[in-house]
Short mmCIF file of C-alpha atoms in Angstrom, two decimals:
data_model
loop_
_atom_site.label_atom_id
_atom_site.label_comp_id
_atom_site.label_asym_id
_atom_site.label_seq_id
_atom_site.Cartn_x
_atom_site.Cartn_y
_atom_site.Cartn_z
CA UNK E 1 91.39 155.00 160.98
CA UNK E 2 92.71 152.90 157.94
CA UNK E 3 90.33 150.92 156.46
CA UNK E 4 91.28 146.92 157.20
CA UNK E 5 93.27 145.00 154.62
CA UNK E 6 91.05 142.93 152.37
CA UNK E 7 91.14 138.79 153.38
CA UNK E 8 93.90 137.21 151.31
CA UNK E 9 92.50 134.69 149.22
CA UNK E 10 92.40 130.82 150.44
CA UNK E 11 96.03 129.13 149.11
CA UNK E 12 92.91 125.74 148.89
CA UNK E 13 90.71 127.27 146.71
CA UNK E 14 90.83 125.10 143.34
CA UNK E 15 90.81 127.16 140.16
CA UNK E 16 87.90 127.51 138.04
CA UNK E 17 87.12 125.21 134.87
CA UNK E 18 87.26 128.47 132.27
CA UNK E 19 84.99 127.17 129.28
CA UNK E 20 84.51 128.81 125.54
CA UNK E 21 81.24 128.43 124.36
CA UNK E 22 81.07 127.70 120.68
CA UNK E 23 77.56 127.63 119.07
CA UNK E 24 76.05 129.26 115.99
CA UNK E 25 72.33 130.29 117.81
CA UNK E 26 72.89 132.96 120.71
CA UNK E 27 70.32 131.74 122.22
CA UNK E 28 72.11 129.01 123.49
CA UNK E 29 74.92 130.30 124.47
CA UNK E 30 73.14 132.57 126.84
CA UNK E 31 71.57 129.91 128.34
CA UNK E 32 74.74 127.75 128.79
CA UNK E 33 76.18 131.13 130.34
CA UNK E 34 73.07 131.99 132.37
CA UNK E 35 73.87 127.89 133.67
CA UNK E 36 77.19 127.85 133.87
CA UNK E 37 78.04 130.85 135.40
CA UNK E 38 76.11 130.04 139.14
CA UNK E 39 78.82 126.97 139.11
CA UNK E 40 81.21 127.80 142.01
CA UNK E 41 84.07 125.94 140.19
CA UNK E 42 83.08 127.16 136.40
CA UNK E 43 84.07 129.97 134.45
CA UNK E 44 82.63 131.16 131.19
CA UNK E 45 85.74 133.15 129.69
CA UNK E 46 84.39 134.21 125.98
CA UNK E 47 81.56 132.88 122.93
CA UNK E 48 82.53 132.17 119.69
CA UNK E 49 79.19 131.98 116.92
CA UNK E 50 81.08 129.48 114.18
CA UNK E 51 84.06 127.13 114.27
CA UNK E 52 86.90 129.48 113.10
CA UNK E 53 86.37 132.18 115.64
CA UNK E 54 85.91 129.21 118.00
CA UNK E 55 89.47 128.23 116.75
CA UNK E 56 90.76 131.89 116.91
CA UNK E 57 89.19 132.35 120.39
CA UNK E 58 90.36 129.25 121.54
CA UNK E 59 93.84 130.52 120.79
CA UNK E 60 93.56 133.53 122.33
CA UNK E 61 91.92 132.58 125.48
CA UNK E 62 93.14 128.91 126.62
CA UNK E 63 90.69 127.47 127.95
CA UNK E 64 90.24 124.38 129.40
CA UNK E 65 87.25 123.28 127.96
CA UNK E 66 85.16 124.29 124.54
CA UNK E 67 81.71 123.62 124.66
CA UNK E 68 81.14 122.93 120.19
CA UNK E 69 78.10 122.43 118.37
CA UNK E 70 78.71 120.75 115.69
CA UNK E 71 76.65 122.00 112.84
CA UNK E 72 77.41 125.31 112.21
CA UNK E 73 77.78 128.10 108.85
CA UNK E 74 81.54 128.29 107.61
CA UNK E 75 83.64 126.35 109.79
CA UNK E 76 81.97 123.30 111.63
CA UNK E 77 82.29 121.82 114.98
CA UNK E 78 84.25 119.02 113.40
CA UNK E 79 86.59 121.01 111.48
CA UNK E 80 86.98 123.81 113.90
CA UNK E 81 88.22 119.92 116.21
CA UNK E 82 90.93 119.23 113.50
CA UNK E 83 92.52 122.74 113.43
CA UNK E 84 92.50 122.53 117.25
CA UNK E 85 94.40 119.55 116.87
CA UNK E 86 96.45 120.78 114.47
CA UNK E 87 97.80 123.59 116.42
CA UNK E 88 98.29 121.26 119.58
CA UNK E 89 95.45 123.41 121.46
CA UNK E 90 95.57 121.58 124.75
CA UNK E 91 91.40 122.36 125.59
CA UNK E 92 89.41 119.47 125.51
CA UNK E 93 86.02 119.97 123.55
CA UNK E 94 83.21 118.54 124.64
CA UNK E 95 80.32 118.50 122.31
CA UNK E 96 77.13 120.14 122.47
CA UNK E 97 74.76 117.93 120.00
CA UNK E 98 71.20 117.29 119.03
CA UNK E 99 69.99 113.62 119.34
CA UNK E 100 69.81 113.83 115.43
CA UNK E 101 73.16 114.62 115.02
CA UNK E 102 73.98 111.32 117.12
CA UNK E 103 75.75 110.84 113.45
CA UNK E 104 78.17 113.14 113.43
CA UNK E 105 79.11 112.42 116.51
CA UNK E 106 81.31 109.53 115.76
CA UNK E 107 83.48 111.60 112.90
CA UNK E 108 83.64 114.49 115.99
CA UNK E 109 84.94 111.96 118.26
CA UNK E 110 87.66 110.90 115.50
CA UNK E 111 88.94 114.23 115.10
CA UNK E 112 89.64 114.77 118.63
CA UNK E 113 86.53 115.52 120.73
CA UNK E 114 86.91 114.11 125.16
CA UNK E 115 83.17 113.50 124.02
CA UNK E 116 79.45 114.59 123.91
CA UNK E 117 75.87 115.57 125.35
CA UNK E 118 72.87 116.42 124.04
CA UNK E 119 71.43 119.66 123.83
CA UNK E 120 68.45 118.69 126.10
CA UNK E 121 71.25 117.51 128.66
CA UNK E 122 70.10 118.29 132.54
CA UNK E 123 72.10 121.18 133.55
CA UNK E 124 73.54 119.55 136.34
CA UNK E 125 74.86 116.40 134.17
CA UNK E 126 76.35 119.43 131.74
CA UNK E 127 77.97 120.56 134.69
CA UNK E 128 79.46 117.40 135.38
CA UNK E 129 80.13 116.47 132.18
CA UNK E 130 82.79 119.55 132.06
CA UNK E 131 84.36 118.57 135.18
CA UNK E 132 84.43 114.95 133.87
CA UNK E 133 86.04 116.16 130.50
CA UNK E 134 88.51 118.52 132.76
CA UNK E 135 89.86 115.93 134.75
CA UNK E 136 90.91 113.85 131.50
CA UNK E 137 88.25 111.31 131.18
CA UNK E 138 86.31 110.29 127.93
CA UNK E 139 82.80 110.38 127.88
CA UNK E 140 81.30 107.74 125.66
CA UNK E 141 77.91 106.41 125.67
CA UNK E 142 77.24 102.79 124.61
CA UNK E 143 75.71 103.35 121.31
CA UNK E 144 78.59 105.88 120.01
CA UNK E 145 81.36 103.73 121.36
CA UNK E 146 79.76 100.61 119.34
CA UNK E 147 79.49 102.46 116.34
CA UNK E 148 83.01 103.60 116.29
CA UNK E 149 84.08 100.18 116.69
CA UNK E 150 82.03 98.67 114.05
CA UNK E 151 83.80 101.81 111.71
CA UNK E 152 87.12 101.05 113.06
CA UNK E 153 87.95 97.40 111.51
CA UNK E 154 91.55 98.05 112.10
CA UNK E 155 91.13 99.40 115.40
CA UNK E 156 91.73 95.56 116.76
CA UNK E 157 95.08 95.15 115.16
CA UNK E 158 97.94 96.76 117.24
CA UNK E 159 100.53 94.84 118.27
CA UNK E 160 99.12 93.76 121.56
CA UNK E 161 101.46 91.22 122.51
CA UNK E 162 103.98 93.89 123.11
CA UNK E 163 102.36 95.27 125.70
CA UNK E 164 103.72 94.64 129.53
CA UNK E 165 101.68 93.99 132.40
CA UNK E 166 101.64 97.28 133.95
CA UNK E 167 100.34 99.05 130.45
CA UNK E 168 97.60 96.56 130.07
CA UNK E 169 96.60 97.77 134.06
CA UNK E 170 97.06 101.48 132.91
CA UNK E 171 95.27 100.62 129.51
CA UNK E 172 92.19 99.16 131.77
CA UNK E 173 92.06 101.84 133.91
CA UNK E 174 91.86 104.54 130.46
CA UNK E 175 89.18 101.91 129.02
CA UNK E 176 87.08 102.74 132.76
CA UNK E 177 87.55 106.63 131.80
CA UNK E 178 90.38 107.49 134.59
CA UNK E 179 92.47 110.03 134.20
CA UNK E 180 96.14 110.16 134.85
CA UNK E 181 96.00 111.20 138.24
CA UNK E 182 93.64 108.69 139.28
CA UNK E 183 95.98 105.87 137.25
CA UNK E 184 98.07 106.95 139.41
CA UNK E 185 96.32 106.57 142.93
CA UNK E 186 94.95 103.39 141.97
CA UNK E 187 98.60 102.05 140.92
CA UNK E 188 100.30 104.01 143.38
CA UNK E 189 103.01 105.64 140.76
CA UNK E 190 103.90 108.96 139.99
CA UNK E 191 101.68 111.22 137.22
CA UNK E 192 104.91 111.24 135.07
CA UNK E 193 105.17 107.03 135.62
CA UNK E 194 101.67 107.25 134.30
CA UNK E 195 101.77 109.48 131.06
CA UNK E 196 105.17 107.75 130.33
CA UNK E 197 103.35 104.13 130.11
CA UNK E 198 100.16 106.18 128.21
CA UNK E 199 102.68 107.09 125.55
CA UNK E 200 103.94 103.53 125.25
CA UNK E 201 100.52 102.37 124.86
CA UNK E 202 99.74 104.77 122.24
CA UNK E 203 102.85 104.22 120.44
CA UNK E 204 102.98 100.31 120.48
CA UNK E 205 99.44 100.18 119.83
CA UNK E 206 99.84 102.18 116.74
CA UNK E 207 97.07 104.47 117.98
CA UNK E 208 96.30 108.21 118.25
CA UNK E 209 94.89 109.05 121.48
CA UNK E 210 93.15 107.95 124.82
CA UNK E 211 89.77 108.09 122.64
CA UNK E 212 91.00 105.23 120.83
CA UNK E 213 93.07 103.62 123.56
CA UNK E 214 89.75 103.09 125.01
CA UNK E 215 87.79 101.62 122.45
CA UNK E 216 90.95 99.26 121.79
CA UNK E 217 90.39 98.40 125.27
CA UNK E 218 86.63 97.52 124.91
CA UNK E 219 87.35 95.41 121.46
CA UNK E 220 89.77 93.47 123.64
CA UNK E 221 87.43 92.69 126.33
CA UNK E 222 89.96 94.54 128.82
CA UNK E 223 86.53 95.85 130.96
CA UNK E 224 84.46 94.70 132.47
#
């Protein structure tokens, strides 16, 4: 008798979170593997050991999120961030950082990073720090986020008054770390409504990403 056809796979099954790892000691990077790979909803797709084959891999592989130490030999986490940004890489990094780095951290968050642990972070906070990154929300810790205002003395000075109603509720809801889908469900529009009135924001605020949208946010006392 012919053996039976193999199950077809579940049309619900969400796809898997595939992460880079980018990190100079090996060491680590087997043990964020060894971690991440019992996740149900994460994928490990490659390692990179220094910030330019993290770039290069990056580019090769797509993934959705980089996991990027920042200190590194050659190419650091914070340039490896810029080139990323440069080529319009759509992954969002999410650095990997010792508490004496805490630093660093703010320059990493300027050139582009969705935010940061610490190398000590519980493994199940890592995991849901990726999934938190994934879905399009910043992570920033009070310390960091104070420090990059007190760098940012311009930060305050976008031309807030053009803003309409419905962008300050969309700019609130960034500032609270939503991401566009949620905006959405909480303001019952459309995901396209949603990016077009995050692009206004940006653009009238004179400002360069959500990052900054959200510490704009906090200056203005738009959270609570």
């Amino acid at each position: 008798m012919p053996e039976p056809a193999p199950p077809a796979p579940s049309r619900t099954a969400k796809p898997r979170i595939r992460v880079l790892l980018v990190d100079d000691h090996q060491v680590v990077r087997r043990g964020l593997r060894t971690f991440l790979e019992i996740q149900d909803d994460i994928e490990v797709v490659g390692e990179a050991g220094d910030g330019a084959e993290g770039v290069a891999r990056a580019e090769s592989l797509r993934p959705d999120v980089v996991l990027m130490d920042i200190k590194m030999p050659g190419t650091d986490g914070i340039e490896a961030l810029r080139k990323l940004r440069e080529l319009a890489n759509p992954a969002r990094v999410l650095i990997v950082t010792s508490f004496t780095e805490q630093r660093t951290v703010v320059p990493a968050l300027r050139a582009g990073a969705s935010g940061y642990v610490y190398k000590d972070v519980d493994p199940d906070a890592l995991a849901g720090a990726i999934r938190s990154v994934h879905a399009g929300h910043v992570l920033l810790q009070p310390e960091v986020a104070g420090a990059l205002l007190a760098q940012d003395p311009q930060g305050g000075q976008g031309r807030s008054t053009n803003l309409t109603d419905r962008e300050r509720e969309v700019l609130a809801l960034i500032a609270d770390g939503r991401s566009n889908r949620e905006i959405a469900r909480a303001l019952v529009l459309s995901e396209k409504t949603v990016k077009t009135h995050v692009s206004n924001i940006l653009m009238k605020l004179d400002l360069a990403d959500r990052t900054q949208a959200a510490l704009w946010a906090v200056r203005h006392g738009m959270t609570d």
